[in-house]
Tab-separated table of C-alpha atoms and ligand atoms in Angstrom:
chain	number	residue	atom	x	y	z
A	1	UNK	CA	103.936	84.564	59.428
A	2	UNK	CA	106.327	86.947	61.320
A	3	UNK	CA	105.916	88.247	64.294
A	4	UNK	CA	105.384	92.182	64.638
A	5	UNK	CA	108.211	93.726	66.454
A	6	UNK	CA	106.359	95.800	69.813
A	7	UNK	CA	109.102	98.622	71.531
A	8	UNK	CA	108.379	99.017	75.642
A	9	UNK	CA	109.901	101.843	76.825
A	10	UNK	CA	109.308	100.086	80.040
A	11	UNK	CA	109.298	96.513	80.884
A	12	UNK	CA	105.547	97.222	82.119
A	13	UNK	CA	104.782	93.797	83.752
A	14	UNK	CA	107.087	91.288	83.062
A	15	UNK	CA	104.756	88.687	83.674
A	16	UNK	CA	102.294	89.755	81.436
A	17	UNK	CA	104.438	90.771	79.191
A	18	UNK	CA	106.043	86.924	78.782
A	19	UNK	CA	102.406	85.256	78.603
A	20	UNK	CA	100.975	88.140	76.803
A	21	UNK	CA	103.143	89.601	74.444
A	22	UNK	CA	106.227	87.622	74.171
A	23	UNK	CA	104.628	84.471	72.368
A	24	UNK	CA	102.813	86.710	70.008
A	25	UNK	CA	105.549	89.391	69.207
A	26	UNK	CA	109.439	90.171	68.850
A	27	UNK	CA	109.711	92.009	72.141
A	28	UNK	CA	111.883	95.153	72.404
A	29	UNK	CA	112.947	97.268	75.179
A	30	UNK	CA	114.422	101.065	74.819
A	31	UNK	CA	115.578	102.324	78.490
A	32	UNK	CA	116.521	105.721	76.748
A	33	UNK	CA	115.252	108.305	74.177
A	34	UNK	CA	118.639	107.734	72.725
A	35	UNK	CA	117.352	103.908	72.269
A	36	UNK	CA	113.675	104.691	71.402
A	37	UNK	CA	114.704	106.828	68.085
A	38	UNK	CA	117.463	104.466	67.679
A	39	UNK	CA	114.794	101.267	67.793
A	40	UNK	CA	111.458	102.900	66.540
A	41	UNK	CA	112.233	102.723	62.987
A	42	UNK	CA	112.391	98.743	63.521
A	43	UNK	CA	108.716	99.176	65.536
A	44	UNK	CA	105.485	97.819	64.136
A	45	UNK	CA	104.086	98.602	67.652
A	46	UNK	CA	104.943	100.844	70.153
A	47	UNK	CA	103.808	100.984	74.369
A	48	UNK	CA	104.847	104.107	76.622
A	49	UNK	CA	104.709	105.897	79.855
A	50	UNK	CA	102.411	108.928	80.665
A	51	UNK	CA	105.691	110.817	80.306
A	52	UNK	CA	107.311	109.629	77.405
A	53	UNK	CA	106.842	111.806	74.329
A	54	UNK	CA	105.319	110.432	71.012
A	55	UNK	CA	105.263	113.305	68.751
A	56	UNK	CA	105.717	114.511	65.203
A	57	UNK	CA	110.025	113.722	65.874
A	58	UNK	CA	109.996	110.587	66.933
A	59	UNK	CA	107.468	109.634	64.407
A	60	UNK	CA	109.186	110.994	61.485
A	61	UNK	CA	111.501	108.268	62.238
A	62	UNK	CA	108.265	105.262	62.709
A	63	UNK	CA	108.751	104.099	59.495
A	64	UNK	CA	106.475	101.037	60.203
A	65	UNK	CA	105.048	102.034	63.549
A	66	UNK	CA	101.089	101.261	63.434
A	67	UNK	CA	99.677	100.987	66.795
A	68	UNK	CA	101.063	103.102	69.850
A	69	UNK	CA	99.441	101.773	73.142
A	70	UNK	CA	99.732	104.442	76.335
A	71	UNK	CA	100.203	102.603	79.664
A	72	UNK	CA	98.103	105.163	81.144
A	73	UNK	CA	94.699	106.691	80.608
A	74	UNK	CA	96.183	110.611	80.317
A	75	UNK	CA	97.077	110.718	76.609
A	76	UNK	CA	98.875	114.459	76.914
A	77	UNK	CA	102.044	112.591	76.009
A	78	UNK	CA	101.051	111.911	72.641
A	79	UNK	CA	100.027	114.189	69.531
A	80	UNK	CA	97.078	112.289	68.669
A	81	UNK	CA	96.649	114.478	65.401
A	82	UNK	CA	99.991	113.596	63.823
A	83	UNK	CA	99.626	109.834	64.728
A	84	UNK	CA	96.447	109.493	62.828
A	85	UNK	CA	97.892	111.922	59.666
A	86	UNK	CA	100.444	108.696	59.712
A	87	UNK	CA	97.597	106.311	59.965
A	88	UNK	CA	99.149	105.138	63.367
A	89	UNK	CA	95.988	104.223	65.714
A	90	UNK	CA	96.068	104.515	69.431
A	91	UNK	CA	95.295	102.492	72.970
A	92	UNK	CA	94.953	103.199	76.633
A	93	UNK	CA	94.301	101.872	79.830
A	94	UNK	CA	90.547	103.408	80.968
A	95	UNK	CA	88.368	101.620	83.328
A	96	UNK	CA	90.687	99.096	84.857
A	97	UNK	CA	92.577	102.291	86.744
A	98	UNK	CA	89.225	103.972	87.191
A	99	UNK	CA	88.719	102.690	91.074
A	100	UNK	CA	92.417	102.726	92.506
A	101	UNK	CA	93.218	106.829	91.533
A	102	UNK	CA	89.824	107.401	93.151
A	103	UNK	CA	91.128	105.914	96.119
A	104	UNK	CA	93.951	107.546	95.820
A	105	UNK	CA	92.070	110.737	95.827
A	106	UNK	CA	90.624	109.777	98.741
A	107	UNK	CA	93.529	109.069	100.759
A	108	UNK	CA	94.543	112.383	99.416
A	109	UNK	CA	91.607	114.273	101.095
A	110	UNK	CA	92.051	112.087	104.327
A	111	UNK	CA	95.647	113.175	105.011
A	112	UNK	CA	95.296	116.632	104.016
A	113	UNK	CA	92.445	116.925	105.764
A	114	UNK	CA	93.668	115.484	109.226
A	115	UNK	CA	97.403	116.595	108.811
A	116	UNK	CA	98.545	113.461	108.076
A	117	UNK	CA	102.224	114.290	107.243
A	118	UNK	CA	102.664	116.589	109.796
A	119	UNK	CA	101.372	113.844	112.580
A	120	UNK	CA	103.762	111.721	110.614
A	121	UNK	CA	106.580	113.506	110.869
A	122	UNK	CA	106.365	114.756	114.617
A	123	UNK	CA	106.137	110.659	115.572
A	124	UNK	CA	109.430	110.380	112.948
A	125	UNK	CA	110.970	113.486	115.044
A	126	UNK	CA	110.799	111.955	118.337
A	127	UNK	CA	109.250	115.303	119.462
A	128	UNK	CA	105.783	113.788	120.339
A	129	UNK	CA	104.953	115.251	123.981
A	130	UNK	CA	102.044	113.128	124.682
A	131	UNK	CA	98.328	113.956	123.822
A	132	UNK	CA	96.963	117.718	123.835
A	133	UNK	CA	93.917	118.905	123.537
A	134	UNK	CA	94.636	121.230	120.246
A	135	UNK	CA	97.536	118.942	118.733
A	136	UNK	CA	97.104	119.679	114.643
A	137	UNK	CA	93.891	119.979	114.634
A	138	UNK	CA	92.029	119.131	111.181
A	139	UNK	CA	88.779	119.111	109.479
A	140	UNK	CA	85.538	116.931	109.938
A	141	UNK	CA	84.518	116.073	106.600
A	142	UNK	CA	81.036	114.772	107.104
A	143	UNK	CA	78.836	117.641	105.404
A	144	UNK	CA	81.425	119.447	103.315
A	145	UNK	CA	80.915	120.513	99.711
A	146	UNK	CA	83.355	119.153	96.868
A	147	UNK	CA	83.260	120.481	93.824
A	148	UNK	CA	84.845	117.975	90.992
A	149	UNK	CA	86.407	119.144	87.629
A	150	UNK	CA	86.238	116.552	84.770
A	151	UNK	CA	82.723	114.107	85.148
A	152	UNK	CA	84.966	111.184	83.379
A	153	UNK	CA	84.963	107.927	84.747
A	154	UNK	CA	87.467	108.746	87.767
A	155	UNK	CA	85.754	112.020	88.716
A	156	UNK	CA	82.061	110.206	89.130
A	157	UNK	CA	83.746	107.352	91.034
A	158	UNK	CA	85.271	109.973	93.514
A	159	UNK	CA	82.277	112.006	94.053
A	160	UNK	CA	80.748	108.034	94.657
A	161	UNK	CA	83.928	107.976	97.378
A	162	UNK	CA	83.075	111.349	98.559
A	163	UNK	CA	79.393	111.232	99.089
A	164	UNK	CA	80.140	107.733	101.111
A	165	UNK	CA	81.764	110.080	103.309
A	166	UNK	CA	79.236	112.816	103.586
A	167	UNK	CA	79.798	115.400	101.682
A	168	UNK	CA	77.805	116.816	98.863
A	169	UNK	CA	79.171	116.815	95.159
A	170	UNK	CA	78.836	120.071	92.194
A	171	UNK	CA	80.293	119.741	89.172
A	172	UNK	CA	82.074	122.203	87.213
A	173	UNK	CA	81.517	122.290	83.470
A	174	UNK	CA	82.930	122.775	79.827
A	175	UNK	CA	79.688	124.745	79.683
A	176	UNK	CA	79.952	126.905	82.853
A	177	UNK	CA	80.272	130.548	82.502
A	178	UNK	CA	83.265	132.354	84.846
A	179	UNK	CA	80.809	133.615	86.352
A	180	UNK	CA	79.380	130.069	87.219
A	181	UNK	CA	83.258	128.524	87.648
A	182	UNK	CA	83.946	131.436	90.150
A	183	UNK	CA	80.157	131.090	92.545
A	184	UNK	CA	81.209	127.676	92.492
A	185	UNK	CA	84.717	127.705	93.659
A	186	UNK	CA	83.580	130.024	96.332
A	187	UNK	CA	81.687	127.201	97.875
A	188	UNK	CA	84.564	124.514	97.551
A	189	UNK	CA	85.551	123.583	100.639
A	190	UNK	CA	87.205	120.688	99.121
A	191	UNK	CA	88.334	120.931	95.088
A	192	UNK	CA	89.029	118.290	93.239
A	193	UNK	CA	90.778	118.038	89.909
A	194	UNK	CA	89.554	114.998	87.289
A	195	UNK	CA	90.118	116.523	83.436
A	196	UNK	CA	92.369	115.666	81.177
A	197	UNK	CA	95.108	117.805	80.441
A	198	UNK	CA	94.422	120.033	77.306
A	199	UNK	CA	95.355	123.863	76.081
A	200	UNK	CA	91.783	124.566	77.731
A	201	UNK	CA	92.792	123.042	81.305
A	202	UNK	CA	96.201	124.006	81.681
A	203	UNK	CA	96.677	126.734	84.767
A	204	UNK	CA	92.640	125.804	84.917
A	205	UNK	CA	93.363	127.138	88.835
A	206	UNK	CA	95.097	129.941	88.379
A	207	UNK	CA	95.787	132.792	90.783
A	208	UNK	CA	92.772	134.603	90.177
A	209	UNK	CA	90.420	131.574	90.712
A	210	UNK	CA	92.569	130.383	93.943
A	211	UNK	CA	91.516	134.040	95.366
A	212	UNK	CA	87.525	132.510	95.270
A	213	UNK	CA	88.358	129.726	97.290
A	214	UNK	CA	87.420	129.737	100.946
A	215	UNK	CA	90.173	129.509	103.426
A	216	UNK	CA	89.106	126.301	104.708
A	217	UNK	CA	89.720	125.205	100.693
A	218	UNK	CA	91.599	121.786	100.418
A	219	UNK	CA	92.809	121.210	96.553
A	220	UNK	CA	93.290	117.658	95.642
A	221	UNK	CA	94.849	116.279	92.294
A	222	UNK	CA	95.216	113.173	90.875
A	223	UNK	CA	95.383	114.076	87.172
A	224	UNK	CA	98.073	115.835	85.692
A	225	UNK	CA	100.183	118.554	87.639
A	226	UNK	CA	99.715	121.252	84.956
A	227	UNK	CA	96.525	121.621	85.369
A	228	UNK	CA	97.174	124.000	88.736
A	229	UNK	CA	99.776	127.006	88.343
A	230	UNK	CA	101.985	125.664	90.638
A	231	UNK	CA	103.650	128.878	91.952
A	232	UNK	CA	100.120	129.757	92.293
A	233	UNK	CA	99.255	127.221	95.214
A	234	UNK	CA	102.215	127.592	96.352
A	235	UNK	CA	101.532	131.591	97.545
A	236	UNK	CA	98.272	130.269	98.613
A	237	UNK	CA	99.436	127.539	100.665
A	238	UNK	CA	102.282	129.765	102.242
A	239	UNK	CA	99.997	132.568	103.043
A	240	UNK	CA	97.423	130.118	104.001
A	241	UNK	CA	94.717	131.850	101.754
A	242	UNK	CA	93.759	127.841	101.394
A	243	UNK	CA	93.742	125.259	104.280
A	244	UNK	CA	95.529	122.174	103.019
A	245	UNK	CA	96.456	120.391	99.162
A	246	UNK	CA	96.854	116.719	98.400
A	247	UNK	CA	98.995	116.796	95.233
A	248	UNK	CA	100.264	113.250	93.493
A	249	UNK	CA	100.948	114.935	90.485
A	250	UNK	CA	103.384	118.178	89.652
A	251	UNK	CA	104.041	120.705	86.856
A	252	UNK	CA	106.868	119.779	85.916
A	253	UNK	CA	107.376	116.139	86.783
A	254	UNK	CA	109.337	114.470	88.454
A	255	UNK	CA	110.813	118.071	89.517
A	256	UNK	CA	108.473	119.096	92.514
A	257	UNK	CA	109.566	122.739	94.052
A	258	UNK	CA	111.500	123.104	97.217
A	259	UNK	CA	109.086	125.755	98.340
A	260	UNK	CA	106.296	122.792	98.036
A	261	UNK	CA	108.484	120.182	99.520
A	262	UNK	CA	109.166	122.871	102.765
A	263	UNK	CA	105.235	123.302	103.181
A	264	UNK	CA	103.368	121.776	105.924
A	265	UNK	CA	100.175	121.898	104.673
A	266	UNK	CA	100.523	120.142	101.448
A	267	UNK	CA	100.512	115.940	101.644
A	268	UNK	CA	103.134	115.049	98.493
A	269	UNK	CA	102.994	111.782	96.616
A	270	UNK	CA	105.050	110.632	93.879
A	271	UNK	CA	102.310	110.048	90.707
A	272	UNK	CA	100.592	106.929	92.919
A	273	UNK	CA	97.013	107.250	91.341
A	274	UNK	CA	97.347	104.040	89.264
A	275	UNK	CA	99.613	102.110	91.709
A	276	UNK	CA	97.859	99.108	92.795
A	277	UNK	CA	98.891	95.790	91.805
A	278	UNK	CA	95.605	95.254	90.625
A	279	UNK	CA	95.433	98.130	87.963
A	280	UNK	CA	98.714	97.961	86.806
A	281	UNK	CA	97.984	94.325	85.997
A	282	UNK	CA	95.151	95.088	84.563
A	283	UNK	CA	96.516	98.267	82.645
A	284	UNK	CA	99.431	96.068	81.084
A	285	UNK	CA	96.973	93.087	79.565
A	286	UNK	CA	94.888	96.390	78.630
A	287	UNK	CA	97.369	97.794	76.579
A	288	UNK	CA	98.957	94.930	75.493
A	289	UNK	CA	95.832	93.135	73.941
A	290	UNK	CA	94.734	96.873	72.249
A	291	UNK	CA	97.980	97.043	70.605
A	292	UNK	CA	98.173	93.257	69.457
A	293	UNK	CA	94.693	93.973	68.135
A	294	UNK	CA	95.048	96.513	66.179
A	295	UNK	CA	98.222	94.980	64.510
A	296	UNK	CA	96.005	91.687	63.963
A	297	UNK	CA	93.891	94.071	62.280
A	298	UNK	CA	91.016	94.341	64.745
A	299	UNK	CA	89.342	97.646	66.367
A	300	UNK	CA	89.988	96.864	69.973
A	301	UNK	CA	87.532	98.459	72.433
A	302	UNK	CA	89.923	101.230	74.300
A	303	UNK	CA	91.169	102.732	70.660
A	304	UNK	CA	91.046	105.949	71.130
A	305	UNK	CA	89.510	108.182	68.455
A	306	UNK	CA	91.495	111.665	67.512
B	401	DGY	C1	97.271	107.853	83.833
B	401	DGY	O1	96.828	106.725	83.615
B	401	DGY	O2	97.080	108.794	83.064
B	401	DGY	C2	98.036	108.029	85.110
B	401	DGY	O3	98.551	109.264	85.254
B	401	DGY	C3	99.063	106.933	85.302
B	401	DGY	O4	98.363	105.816	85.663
């Protein structure tokens, strides 16, 4: 029998990939978009990024494609809808990433909430004077109220991180009224985004909600950047309407604002949430075995239903 051909638009895990994938499949690399519409009509399997688009275009051109496998839990990246009009089913990576972007979200809160990067970069400055009794001081977070958006498998393992620490967990809603979003928000001292990215959650904090927040707010997210209007926090970090944000995700990625990068009060981290050597492991025999399945004509566990 042949083997399928699989397109990576990323060598994901290249050992993985050669005990994996490579004795079970004709593997393919495309570095460039150019490449990936150039290669895709040759593709019986497909694996991408979080940021690499698989919509109606390039799949106009799929010819064979049956399985796309995202190496990534967010599936924003890919129109869901005109993969299964093709019959093309879909994989991602939940669970096995579920524990390292809560700790990311943790470290998140920690730094913004201690001034982390501004410590950090007064050592780096050699401008340290020596200890003072009111050098940047931060928050205590023992007794603090979060309040989580998205009660997925990474939000309910933060708000596990979180109350380990002290604090006390809401949750906001699909089903909460403004009404409800806004009494809430007014009692987030820390905020912390978990949803998926959808038409509903874009600009979810907007300029209007940031106004509820109180000014000892710190706004943490670990999903996907649109989810905040960005020029939004930015006014509110600037004026210092909010205390602090922990952001590892951006509008606009990789493209993160000057007038963000200048802030003080903001701890800045280049899309980390997944980043352990552990999950990314993990993610890649995740993804790998889903899309092998499916070609093999099996219903792996992690399809994803439109
Ligand atoms: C995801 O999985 O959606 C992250 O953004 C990348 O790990």
């Amino acid at each position: 029998m042949t083997k399928p051909t699989i397109l990576l638009t990323y060598p994901i895990h290249a050992e993985v990939i050669r005990k994996e994938l490579a004795p079970r499949a004709r593997v393919r690399i495309a570095r460039s978009p150019a490449a990936l519409r150039r290669e895709i009509a040759h593709a019986d399997g497909l694996i991408t990024r979080v940021f690499d688009p698989v919509d109606e275009a390039l799949l106009s051109r799929a010819s064979r494609l049956k399985a796309v496998g995202n190496f990534a839990v967010g599936l924003d990246n890919i129109d869901l809808t005109a993969c299964a009009r093709r019959g093309i089913r879909v994989v991602n990576t939940p669970d096995v990433l579920t524990r390292a972007t809560a700790e990311l979200t943790l470290t998140l809160l920690l730094a913004a909430a201690r001034r982390v990067p501004e410590g950090e970069a007064l050592c780096r400055s050699g401008r340290f004077k020596g200890w003072q009794p009111d050098l940047l001081l931060g928050q205590q977070l023992q007794g603090r109220r979060a309040v989580l958006v998205g009660k997925g498998r990474i939000g309910t393992e933060t708000a596990r991180l979180f109350q380990a620490l002290g604090l006390t967990i809401t949750w906001i809603t699909r089903k909460d009224s403004e009404n409800t979003i806004r009494a809430k928000l007014a009692r987030a001292q820390i905020l912390s985004f978990h949803c998926p990215l959808t038409p509903d959650t874009r600009h979810w904090l907007n300029h209007s909600r940031l106004q509820c927040l109180p000014a000892d707010a710190i706004v943490l997210n670990t999903t996907r950047g649109a989810v905040i209007d960005e020029k939004a926090l930015i006014s509110a970090l600037k004026s210092h309407r909010i205390f602090a944000a922990g952001l590892d995700v951006f509008e606009r990625e990789p493209r993160i604002p000057a007038a963000l990068r200048r802030l003080p009060n903001v701890v800045l981290l280049p899309h980390l949430g997944s980043a352990t050597a552990e999950a990314r492991e993990a993610m890649a025999r995740l993804v790998i075995r889903g899309v092998l399945a499916i070609l093999g004509g099996k219903r792996p566990w992690n399809e994803v239903n439109p």
